[in-house]
Coordinates of C-alpha atoms in Angstrom, one line a residue:
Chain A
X1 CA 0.0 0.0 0.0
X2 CA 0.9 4.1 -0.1
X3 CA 0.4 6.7 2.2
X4 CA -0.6 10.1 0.6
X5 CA -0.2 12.8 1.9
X6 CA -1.3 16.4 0.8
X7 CA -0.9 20.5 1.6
X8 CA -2.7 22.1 2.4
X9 CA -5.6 20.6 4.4
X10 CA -7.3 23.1 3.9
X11 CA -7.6 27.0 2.6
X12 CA -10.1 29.5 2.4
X13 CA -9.3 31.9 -0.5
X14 CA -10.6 35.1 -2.5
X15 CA -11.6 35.0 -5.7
X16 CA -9.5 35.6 -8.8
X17 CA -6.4 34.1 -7.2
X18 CA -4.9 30.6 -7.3
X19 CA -4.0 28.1 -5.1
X20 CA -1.7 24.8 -5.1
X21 CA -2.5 22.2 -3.7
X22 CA 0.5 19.5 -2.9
X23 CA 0.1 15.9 -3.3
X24 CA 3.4 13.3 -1.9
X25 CA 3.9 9.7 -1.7
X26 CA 6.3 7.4 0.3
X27 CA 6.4 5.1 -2.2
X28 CA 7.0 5.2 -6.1
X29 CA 3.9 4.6 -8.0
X30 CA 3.1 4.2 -11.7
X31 CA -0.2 6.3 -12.0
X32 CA -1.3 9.8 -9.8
X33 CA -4.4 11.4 -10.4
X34 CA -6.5 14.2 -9.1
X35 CA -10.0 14.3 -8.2
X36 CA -12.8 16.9 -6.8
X37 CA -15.4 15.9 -4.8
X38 CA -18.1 18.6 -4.2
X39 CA -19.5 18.6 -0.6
X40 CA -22.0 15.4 0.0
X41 CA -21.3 14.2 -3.8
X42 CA -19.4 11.6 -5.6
X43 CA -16.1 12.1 -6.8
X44 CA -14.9 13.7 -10.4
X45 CA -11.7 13.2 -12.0
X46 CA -10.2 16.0 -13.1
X47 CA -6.9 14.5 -14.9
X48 CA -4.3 11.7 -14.9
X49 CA -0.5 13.2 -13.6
X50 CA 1.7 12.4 -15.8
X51 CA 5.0 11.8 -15.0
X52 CA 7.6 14.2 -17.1
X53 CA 4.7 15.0 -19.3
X54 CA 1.4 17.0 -19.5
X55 CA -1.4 16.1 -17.9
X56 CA -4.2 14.0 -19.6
X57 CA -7.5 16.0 -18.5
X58 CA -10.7 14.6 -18.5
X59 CA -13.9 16.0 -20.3
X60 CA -14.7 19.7 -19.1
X61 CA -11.4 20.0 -17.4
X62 CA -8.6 22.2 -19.3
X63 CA -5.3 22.8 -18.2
X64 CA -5.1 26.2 -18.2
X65 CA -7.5 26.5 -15.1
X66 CA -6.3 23.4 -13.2
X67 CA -2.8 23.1 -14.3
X68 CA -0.7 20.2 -13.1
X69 CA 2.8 19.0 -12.6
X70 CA 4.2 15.6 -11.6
X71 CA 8.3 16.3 -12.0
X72 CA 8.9 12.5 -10.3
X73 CA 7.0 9.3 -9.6
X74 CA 6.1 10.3 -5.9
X75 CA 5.3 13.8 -6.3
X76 CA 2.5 16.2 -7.9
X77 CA 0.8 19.7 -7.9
X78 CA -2.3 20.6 -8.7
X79 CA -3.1 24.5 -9.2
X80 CA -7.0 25.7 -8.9
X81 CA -6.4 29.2 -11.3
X82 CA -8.3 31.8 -11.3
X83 CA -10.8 30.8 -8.9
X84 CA -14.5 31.3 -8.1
X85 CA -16.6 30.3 -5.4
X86 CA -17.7 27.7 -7.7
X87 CA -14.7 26.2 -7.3
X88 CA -15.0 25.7 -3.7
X89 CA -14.7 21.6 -3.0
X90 CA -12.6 19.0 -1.4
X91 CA -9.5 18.1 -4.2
X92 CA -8.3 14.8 -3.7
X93 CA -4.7 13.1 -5.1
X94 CA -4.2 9.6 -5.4
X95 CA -1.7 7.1 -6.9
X96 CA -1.7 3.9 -7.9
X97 CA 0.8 0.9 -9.3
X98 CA -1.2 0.4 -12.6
X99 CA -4.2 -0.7 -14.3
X100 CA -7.0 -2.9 -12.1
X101 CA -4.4 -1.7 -8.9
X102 CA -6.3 -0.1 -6.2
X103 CA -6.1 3.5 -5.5
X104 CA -4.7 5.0 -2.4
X105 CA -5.8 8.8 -1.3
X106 CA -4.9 11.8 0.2
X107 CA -6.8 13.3 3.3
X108 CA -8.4 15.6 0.6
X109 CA -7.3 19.4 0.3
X110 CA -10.9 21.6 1.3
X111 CA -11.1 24.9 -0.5
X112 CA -13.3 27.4 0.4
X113 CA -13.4 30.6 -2.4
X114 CA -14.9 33.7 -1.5
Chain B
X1 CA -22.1 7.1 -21.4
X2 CA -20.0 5.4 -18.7
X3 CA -21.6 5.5 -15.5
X4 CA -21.9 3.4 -12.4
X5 CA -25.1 4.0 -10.0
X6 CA -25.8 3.2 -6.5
X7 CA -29.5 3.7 -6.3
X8 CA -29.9 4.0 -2.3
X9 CA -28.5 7.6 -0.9
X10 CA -28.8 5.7 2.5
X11 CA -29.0 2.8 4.6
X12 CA -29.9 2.1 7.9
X13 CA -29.2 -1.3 9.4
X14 CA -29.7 -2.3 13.4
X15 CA -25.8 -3.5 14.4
X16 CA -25.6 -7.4 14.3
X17 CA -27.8 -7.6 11.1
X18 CA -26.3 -8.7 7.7
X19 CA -26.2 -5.4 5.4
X20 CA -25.9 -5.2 1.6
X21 CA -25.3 -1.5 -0.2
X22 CA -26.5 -2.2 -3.6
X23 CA -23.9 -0.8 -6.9
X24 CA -24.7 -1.3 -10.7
X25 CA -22.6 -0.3 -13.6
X26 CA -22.7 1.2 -17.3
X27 CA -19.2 0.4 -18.2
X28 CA -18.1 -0.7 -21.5
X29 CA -15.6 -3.9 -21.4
X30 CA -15.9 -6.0 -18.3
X31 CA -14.5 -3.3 -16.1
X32 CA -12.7 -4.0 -13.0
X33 CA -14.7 -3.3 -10.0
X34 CA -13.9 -1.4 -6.5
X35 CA -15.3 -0.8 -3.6
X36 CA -14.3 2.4 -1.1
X37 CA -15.3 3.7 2.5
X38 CA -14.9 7.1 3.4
X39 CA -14.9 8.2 7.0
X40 CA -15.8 11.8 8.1
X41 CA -12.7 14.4 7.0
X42 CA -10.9 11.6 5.9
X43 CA -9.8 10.5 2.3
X44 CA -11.0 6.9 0.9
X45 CA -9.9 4.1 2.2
X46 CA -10.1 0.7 -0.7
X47 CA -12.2 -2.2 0.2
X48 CA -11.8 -4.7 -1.9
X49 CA -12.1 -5.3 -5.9
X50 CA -13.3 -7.9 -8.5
X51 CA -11.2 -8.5 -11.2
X52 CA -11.6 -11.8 -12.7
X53 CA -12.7 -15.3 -11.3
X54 CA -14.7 -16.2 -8.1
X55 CA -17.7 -13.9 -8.2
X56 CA -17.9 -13.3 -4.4
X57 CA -14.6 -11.2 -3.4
X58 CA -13.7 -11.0 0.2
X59 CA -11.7 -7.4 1.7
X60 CA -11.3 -5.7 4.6
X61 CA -13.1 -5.7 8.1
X62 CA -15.5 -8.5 7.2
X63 CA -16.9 -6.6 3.8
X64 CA -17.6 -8.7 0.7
X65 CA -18.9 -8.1 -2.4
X66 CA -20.8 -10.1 -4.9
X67 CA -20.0 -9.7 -8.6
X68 CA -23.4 -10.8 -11.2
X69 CA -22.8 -10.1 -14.6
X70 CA -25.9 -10.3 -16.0
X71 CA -27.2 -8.1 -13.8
X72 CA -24.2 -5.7 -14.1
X73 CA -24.4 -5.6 -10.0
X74 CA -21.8 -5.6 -7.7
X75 CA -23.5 -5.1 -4.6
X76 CA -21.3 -4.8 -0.7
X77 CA -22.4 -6.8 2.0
X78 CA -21.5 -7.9 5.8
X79 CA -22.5 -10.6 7.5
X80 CA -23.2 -8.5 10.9
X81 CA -23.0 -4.9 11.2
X82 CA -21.1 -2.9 13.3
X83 CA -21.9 0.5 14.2
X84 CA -18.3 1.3 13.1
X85 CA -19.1 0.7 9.6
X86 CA -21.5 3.7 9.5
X87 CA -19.9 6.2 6.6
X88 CA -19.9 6.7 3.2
X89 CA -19.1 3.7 0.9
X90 CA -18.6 4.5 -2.7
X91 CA -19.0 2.0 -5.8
X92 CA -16.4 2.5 -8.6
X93 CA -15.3 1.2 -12.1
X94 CA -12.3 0.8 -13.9
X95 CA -12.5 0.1 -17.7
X96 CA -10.3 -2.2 -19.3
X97 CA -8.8 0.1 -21.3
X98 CA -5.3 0.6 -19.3
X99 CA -6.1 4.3 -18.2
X100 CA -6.9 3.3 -14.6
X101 CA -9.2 5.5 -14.1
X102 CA -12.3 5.2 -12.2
X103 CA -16.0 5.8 -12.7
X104 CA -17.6 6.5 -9.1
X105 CA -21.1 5.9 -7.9
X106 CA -22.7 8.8 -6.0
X107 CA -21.8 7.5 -2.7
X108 CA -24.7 5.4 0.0
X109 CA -24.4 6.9 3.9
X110 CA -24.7 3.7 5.9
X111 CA -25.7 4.0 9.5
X112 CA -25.8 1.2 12.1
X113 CA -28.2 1.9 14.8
X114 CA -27.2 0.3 18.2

């Protein structure tokens, strides 16, 4: 298994500004990803951390807004851009070794935007 | 689209009593099947999975699941409930495709009543 953990727990911000949100693992893993889980809903995932590459974003997620780096195999950022009060939700990283592996997650990040 | 439903928001089982949270999925390809518990302020934590052979899988604290294909169902159960178990258990899917990533049910809230 992995332990995941990420920074901040969480931040209350004002609008138009960004945030990054830091995601670390104690062990190597082949696949990281990012999710957002609005309060009392399911999650959404927002894009696949690539490793020494860009990002591969799922459908209505662009880079620009929720740009993301992953410079090693335990480590990755995810920035909220720009943000709204929609944007206010619990972001979550995980990792995992690989197709049909399980997925291990972070505490969650909660962001507030005012 | 892909899409994996659990049709019961909550459930609310007396502690000793067998419980079953109920998961169907719209997922092209024989996906690979998950179960996840999420305790309050706390990321997930991974259950168990299906992905291939027997069609009952056994995972963590006592939790099963039963796979059906026909019916597309991969419903969680316990023998005997503990009022531990009360939190949010979600449902996910992982297509074949070598992506790894997951298609998540909108969550059930089990409760255990003492």
């Amino acid at each position: 298994s992995a332990v995941i953990s990420q920074k901040p727990s969480r931040d209350i911000c004002q609008r138009g500004t960004s945030l990054t949100i830091q995601c670390q693992v104690d062990s190597q893993v082949t696949m990281m990803f990012w999710y957002r889980q609005q309060p009392g809903q399911s999650l959404t995932l927002i894009a696949t951390a690539n490793q020494g590459s860009e990002a591969t974003y799922e459908s209505g997620f662009v880079i620009d807004k929720f740009p993301i780096s992953r410079p090693n195999l335990t480590f990755s950022t995810l920035t909220v851009s720009n943000m709204s009060p929609e944007d206010s939700s619990i972001y979550l990283c995980s990792g995992a070794g690989g197709p049909s592996y399980e997925q291990y997650f972070g505490p969650g990040t909660r962001l507030t935007v005012t | 689209a892909q899409s994996v439903a659990q049709p019961e928001d909550q459930v609310n089982v007396a502690e000793g009593n067998p419980l079953t949270v109920k998961c169907t999925y719209s997922v092209s390809g024989n996906p690979y099947l998950f179960w996840y518990v999420q305790y309050p302020n706390r990321g997930l934590q991974f259950l168990l999975k299906y992905i291939t052979g027997d069609n009952l899988v056994k995972g963590s604290y006592g939790f099963e699941a039963e796979f059906n294909k026909s019916q597309t169902s991969f419903h969680l159960k316990k023998p005997s409930a503990l009022v531990s178990d009360s939190a949010l258990y979600f449902c996910a899917a992982e297509p074949r495709t070598g992506a790894n990533n997951l298609f998540f049910g909108t969550g059930t809230r089990l409760t255990v009543i003492p």
